[in-house]
PDB file of C-alpha atoms in Angstrom:
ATOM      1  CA  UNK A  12      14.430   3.215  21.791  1.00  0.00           C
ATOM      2  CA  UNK A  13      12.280   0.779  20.132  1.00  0.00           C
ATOM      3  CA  UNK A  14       9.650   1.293  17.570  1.00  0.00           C
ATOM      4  CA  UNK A  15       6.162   0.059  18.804  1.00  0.00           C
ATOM      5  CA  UNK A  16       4.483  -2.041  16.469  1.00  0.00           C
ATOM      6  CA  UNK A  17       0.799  -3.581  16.455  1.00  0.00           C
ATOM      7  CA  UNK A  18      -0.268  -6.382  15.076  1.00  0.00           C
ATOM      8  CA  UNK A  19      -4.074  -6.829  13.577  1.00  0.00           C
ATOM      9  CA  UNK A  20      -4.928 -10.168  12.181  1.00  0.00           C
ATOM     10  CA  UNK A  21      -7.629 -12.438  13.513  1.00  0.00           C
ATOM     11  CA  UNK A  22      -5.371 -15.640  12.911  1.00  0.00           C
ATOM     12  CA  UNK A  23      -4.182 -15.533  16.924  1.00  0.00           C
ATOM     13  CA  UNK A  24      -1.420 -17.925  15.813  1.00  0.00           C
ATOM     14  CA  UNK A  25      -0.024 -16.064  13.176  1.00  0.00           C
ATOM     15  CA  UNK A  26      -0.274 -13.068  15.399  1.00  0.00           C
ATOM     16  CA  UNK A  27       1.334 -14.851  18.393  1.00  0.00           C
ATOM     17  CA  UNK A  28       3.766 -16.449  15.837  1.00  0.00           C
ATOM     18  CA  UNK A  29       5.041 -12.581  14.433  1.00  0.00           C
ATOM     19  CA  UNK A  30       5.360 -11.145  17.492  1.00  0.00           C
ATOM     20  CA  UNK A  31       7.673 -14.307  18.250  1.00  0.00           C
ATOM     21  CA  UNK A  32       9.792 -13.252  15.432  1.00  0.00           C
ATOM     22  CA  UNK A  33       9.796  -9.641  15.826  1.00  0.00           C
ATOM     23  CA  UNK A  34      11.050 -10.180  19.651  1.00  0.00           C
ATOM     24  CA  UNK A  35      14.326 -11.314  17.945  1.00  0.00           C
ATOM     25  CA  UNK A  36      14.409  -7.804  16.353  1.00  0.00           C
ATOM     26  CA  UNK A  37      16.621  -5.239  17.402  1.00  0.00           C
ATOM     27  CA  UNK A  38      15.082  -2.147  16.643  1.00  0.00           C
ATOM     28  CA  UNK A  39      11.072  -3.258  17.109  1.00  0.00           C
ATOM     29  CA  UNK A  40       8.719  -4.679  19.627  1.00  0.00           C
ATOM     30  CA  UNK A  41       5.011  -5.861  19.827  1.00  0.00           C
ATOM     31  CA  UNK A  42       3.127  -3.895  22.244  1.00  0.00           C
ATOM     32  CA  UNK A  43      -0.205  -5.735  21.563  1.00  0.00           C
ATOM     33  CA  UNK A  44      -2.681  -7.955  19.429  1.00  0.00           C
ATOM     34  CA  UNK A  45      -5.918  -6.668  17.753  1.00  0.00           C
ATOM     35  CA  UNK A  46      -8.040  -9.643  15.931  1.00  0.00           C
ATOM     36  CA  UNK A  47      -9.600  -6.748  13.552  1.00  0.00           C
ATOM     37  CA  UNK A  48     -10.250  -2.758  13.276  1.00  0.00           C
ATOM     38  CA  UNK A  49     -13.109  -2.909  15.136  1.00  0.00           C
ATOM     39  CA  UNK A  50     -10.649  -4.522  18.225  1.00  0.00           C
ATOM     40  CA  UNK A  51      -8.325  -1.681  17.320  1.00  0.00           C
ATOM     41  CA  UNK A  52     -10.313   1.840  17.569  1.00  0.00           C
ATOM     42  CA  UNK A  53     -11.639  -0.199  21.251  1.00  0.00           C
ATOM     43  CA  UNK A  54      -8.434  -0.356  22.341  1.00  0.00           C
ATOM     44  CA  UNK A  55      -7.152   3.021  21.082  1.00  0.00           C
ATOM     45  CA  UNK A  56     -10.210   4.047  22.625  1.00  0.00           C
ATOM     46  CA  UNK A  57      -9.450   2.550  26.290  1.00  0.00           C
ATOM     47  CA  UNK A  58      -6.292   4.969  25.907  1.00  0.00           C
ATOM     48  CA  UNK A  59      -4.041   1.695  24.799  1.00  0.00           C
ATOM     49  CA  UNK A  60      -0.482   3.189  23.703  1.00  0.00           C
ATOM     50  CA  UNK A  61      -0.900   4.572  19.820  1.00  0.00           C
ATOM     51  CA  UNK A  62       2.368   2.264  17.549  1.00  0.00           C
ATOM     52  CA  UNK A  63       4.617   4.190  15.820  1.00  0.00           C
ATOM     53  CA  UNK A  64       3.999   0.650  13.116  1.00  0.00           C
ATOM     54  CA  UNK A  65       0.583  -1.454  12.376  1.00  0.00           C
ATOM     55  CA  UNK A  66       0.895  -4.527  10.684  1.00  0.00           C
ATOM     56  CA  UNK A  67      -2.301  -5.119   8.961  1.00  0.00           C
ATOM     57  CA  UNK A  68      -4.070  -8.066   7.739  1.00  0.00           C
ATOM     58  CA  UNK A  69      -6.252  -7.579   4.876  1.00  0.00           C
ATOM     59  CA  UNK A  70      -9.353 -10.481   5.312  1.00  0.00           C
ATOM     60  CA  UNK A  71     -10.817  -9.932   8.602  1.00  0.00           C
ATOM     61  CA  UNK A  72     -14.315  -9.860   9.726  1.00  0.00           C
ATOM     62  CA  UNK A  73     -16.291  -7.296  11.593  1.00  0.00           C
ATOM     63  CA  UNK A  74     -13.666  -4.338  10.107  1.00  0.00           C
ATOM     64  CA  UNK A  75     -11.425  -5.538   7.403  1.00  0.00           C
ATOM     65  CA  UNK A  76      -7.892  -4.564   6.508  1.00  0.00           C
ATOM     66  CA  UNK A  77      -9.369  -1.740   3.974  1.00  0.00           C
ATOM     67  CA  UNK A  78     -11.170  -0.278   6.341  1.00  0.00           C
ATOM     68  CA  UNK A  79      -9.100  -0.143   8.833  1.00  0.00           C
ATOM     69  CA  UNK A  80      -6.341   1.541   6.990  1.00  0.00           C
ATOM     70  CA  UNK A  81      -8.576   4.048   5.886  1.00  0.00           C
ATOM     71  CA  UNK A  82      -9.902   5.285   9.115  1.00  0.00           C
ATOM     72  CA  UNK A  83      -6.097   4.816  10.187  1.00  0.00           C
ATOM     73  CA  UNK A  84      -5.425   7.503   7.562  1.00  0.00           C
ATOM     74  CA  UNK A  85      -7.869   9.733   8.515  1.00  0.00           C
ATOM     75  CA  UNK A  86      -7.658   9.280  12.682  1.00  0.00           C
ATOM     76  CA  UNK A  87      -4.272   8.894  13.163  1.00  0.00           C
ATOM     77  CA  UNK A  88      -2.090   9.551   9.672  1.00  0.00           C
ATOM     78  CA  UNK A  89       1.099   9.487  11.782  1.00  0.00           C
ATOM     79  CA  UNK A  90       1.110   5.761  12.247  1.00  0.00           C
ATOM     80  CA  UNK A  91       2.996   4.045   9.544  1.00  0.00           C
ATOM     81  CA  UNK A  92       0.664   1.105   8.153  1.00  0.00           C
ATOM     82  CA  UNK A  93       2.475  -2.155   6.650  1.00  0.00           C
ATOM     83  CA  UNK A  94       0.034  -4.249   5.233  1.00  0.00           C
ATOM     84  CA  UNK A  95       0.988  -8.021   5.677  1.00  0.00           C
ATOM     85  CA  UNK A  96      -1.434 -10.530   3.663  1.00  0.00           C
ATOM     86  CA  UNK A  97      -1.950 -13.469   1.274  1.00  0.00           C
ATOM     87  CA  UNK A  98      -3.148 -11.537  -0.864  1.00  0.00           C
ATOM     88  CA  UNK A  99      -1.276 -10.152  -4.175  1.00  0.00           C
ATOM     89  CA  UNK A 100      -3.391  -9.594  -6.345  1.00  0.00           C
ATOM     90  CA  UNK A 101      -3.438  -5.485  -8.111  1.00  0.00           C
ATOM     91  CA  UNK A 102      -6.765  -4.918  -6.657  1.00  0.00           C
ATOM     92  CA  UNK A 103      -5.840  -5.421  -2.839  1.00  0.00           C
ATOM     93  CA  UNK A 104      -2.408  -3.452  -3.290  1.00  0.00           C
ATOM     94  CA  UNK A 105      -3.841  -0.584  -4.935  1.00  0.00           C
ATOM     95  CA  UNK A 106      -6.997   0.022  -2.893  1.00  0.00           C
ATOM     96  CA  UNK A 107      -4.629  -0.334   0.421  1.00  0.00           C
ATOM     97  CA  UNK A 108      -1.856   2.276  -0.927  1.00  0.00           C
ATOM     98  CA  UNK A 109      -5.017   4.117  -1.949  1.00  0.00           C
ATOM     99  CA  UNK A 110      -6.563   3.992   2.047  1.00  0.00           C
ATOM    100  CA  UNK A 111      -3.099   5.637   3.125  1.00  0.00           C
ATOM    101  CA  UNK A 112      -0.913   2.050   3.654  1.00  0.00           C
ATOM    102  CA  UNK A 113       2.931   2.722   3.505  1.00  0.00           C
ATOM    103  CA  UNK A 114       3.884  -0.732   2.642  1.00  0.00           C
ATOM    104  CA  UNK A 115       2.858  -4.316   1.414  1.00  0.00           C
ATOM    105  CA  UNK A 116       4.242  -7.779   2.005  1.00  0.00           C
ATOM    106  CA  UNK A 117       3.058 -11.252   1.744  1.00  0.00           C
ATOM    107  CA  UNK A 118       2.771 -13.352   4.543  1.00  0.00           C
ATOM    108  CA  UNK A 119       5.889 -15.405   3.024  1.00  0.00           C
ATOM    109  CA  UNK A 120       8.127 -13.428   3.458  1.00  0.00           C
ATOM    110  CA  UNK A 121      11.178 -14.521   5.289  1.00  0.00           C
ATOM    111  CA  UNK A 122      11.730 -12.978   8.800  1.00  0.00           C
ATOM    112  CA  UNK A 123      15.231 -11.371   7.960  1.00  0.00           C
ATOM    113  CA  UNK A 124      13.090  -9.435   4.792  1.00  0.00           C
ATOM    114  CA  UNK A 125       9.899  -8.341   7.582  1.00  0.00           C
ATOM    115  CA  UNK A 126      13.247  -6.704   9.559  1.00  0.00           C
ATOM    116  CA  UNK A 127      14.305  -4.814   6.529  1.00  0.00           C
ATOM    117  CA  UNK A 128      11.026  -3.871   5.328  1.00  0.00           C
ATOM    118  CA  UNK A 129      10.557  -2.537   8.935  1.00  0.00           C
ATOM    119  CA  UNK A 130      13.688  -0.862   8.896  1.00  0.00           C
ATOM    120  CA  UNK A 131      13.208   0.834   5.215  1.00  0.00           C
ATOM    121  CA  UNK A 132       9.582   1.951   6.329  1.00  0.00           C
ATOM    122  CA  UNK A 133      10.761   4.081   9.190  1.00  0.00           C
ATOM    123  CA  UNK A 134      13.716   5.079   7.631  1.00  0.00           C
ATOM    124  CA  UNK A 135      12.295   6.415   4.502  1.00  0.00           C
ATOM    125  CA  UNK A 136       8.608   6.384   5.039  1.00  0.00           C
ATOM    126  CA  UNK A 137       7.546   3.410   2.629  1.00  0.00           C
ATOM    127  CA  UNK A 138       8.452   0.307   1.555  1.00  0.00           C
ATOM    128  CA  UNK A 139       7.390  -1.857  -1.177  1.00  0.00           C
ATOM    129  CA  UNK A 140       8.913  -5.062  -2.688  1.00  0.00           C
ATOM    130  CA  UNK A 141       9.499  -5.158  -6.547  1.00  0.00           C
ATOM    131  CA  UNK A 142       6.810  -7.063  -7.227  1.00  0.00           C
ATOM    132  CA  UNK A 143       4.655  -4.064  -5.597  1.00  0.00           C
ATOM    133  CA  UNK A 144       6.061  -1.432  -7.579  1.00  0.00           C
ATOM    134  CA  UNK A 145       8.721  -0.197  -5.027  1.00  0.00           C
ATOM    135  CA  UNK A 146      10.659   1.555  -8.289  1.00  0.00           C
ATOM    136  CA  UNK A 147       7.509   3.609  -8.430  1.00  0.00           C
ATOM    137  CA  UNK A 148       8.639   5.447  -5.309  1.00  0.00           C
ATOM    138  CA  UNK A 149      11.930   5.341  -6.497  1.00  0.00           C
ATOM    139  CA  UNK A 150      10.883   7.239  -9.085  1.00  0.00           C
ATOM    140  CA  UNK A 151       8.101   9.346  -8.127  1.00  0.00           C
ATOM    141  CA  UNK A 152       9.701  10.267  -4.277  1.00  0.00           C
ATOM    142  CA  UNK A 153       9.929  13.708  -2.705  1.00  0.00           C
ATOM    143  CA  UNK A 154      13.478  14.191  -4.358  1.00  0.00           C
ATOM    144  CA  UNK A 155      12.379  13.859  -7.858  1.00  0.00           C
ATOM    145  CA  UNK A 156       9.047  16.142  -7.107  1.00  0.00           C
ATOM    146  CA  UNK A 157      10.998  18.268  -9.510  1.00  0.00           C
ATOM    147  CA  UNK A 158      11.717  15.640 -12.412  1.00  0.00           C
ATOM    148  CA  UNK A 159       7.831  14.513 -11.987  1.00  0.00           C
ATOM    149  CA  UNK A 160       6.559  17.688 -12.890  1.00  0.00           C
ATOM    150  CA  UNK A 161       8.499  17.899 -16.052  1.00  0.00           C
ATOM    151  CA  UNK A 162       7.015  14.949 -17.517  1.00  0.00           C
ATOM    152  CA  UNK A 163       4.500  15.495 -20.045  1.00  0.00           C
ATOM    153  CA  UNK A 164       1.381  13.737 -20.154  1.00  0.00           C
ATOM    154  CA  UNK A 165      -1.455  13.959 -22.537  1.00  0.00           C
ATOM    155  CA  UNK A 166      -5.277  14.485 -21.485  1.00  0.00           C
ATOM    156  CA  UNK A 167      -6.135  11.348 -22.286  1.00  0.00           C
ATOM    157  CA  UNK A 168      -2.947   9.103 -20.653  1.00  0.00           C
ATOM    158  CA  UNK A 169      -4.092  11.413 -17.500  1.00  0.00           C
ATOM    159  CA  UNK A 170      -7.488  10.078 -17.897  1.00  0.00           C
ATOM    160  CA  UNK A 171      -6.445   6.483 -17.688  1.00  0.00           C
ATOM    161  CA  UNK A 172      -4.027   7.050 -14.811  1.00  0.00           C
ATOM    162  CA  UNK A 173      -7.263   8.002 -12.969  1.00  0.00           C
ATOM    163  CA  UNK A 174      -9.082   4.946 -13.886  1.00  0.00           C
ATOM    164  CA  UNK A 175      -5.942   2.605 -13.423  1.00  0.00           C
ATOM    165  CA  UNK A 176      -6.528   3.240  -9.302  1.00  0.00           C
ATOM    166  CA  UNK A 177      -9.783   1.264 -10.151  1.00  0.00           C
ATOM    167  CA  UNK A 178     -10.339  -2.423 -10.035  1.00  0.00           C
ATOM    168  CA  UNK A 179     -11.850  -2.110 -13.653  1.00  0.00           C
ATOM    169  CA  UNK A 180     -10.312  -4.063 -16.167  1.00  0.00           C
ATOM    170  CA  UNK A 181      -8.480  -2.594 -19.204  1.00  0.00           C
ATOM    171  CA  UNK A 182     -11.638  -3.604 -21.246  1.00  0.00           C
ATOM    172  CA  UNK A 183     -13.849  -1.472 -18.751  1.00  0.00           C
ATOM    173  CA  UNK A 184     -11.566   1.282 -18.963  1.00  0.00           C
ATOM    174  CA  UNK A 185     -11.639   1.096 -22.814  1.00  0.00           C
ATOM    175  CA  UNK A 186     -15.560   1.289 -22.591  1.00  0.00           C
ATOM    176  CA  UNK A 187     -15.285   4.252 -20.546  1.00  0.00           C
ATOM    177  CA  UNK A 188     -13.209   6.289 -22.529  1.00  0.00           C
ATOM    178  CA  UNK A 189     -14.982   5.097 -25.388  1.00  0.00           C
ATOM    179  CA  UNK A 190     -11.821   3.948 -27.366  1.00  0.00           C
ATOM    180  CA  UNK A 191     -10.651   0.500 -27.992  1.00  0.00           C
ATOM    181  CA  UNK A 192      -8.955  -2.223 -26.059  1.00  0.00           C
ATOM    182  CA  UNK A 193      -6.141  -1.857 -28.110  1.00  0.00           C
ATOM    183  CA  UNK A 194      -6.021   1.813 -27.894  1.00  0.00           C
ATOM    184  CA  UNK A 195      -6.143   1.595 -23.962  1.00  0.00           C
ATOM    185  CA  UNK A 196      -2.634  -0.831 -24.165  1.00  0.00           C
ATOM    186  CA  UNK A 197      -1.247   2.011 -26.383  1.00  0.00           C
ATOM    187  CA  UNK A 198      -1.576   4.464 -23.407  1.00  0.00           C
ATOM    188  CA  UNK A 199      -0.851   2.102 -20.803  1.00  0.00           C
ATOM    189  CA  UNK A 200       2.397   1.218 -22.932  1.00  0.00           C
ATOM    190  CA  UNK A 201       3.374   4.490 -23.572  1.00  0.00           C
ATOM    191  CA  UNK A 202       3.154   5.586 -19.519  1.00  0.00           C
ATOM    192  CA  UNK A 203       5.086   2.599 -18.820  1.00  0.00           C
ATOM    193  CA  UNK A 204       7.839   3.903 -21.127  1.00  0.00           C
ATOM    194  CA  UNK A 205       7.652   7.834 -20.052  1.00  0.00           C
ATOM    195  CA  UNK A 206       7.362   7.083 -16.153  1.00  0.00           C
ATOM    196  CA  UNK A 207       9.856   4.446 -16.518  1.00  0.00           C
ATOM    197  CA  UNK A 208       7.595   1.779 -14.556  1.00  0.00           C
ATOM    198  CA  UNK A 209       6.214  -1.851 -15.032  1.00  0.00           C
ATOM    199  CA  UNK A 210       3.344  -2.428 -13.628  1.00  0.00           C
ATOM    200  CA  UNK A 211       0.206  -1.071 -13.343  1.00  0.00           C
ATOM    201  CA  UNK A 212       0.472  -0.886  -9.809  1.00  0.00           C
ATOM    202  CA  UNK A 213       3.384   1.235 -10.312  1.00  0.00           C
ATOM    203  CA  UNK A 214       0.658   3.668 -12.688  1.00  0.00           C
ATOM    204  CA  UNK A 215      -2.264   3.614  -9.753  1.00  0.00           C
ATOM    205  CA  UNK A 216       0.497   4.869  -7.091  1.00  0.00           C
ATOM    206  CA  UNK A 217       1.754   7.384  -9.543  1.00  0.00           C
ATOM    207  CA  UNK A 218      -1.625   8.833 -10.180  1.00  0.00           C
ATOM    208  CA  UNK A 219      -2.152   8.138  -6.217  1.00  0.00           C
ATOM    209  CA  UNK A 220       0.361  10.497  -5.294  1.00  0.00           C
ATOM    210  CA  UNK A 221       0.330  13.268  -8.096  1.00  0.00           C
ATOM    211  CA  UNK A 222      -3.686  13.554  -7.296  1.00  0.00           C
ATOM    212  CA  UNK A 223      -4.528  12.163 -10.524  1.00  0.00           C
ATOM    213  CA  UNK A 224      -6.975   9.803  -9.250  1.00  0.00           C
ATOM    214  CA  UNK A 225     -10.061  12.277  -8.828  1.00  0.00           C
TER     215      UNK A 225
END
């Protein structure tokens, strides 16, 4: 059986234009169109079938792509949210893994890579590309729980995990742990090397799913 997937975006012909593609699929189909979140929670409302997959835009009006995957998160945390957008900047990936998304892709992206990514999402739960810190859950899955636990961090890197799920900069964060710029890089360096990641995307999902972010 296919996997049900719904598409929110308020560009109709990029919309019309995915679902296109996705028909070639063989595992997925598009059961419907929503031009935001507020067009969504009507339809789920009106009883329209729930997707096992949403493909969410981020820029929307009325009920944006953060919002929307938040309230997804808390209304209906079975759905598996892909986030599909222009946008790549640190800010937008972290605050949508942060609102409960399970993946993030540009709008680039070549059609054979969307069937993949849809693939690796139900298969395993998630997907991210490199370049969105998919070696964090590589790292930091349910099979190394174990390993994760083991590694020690001090007070003070746990402090800027937390405020690396911000959209501070790293000259904000020095100001509010009243240290240095250069003191800040010394932590941030030092994580990188002891949680084997790259980015600081790849910090804010670590802290994002070890509840260090509170």
């Amino acid at each position: 059986m296919k996997k049900s997937i719904v598409i929110v975006d308020d560009h109709i012909l990029i919309a019309k234009a995915l679902k296109g593609i996705i028909a070639n699929f063989n595992n997925f189909e598009v059961i419907y169109e929503c031009e935001n979140g507020a067009d969504l929670m009507t339809k789920f409302k009106l009883n329209s079938k729930i997707p096992d997959i949403i493909l969410l835009d981020i820029s929307m009006p009325i009920m944006d792509g953060f919002e929307t995957a938040k309230w997804l998160k808390e209304n209906y945390p079975s759905i598996k949210v892909m986030a599909l957008s222009m946008q790549d900047d640190d800010h937008s990936v972290i605050q949508m893994v942060k609102n409960g998304a399970k993946g993030y892709l540009l709008k680039n992206t070549h059609p054979m890579d969307l069937e993949k990514a849809l693939n690796a999402l139900i298969s395993n739960g998630h997907y991210y590309p490199e370049w969105a810190a998919s070696k964090v859950f590589a790292t930091i899955g349910e099979e190394n729980d174990m390993k994760t636990a083991k590694i020690n961090l001090t007070e003070r890197e746990k402090e800027f995990l937390k405020f690396s799920v911000t959209e501070m900069t790293y000259k904000e964060i020095a100001d509010k742990m009243c240290c240095s710029p250069r003191t800040v890089e010394s932590y941030r360096d030092n994580l990188f090397e002891k949680l084997e990641l790259k980015t600081r995307v790849g910090l804010a999902v670590y802290a994002l799913k070890n509840g260090l972010d509170n």
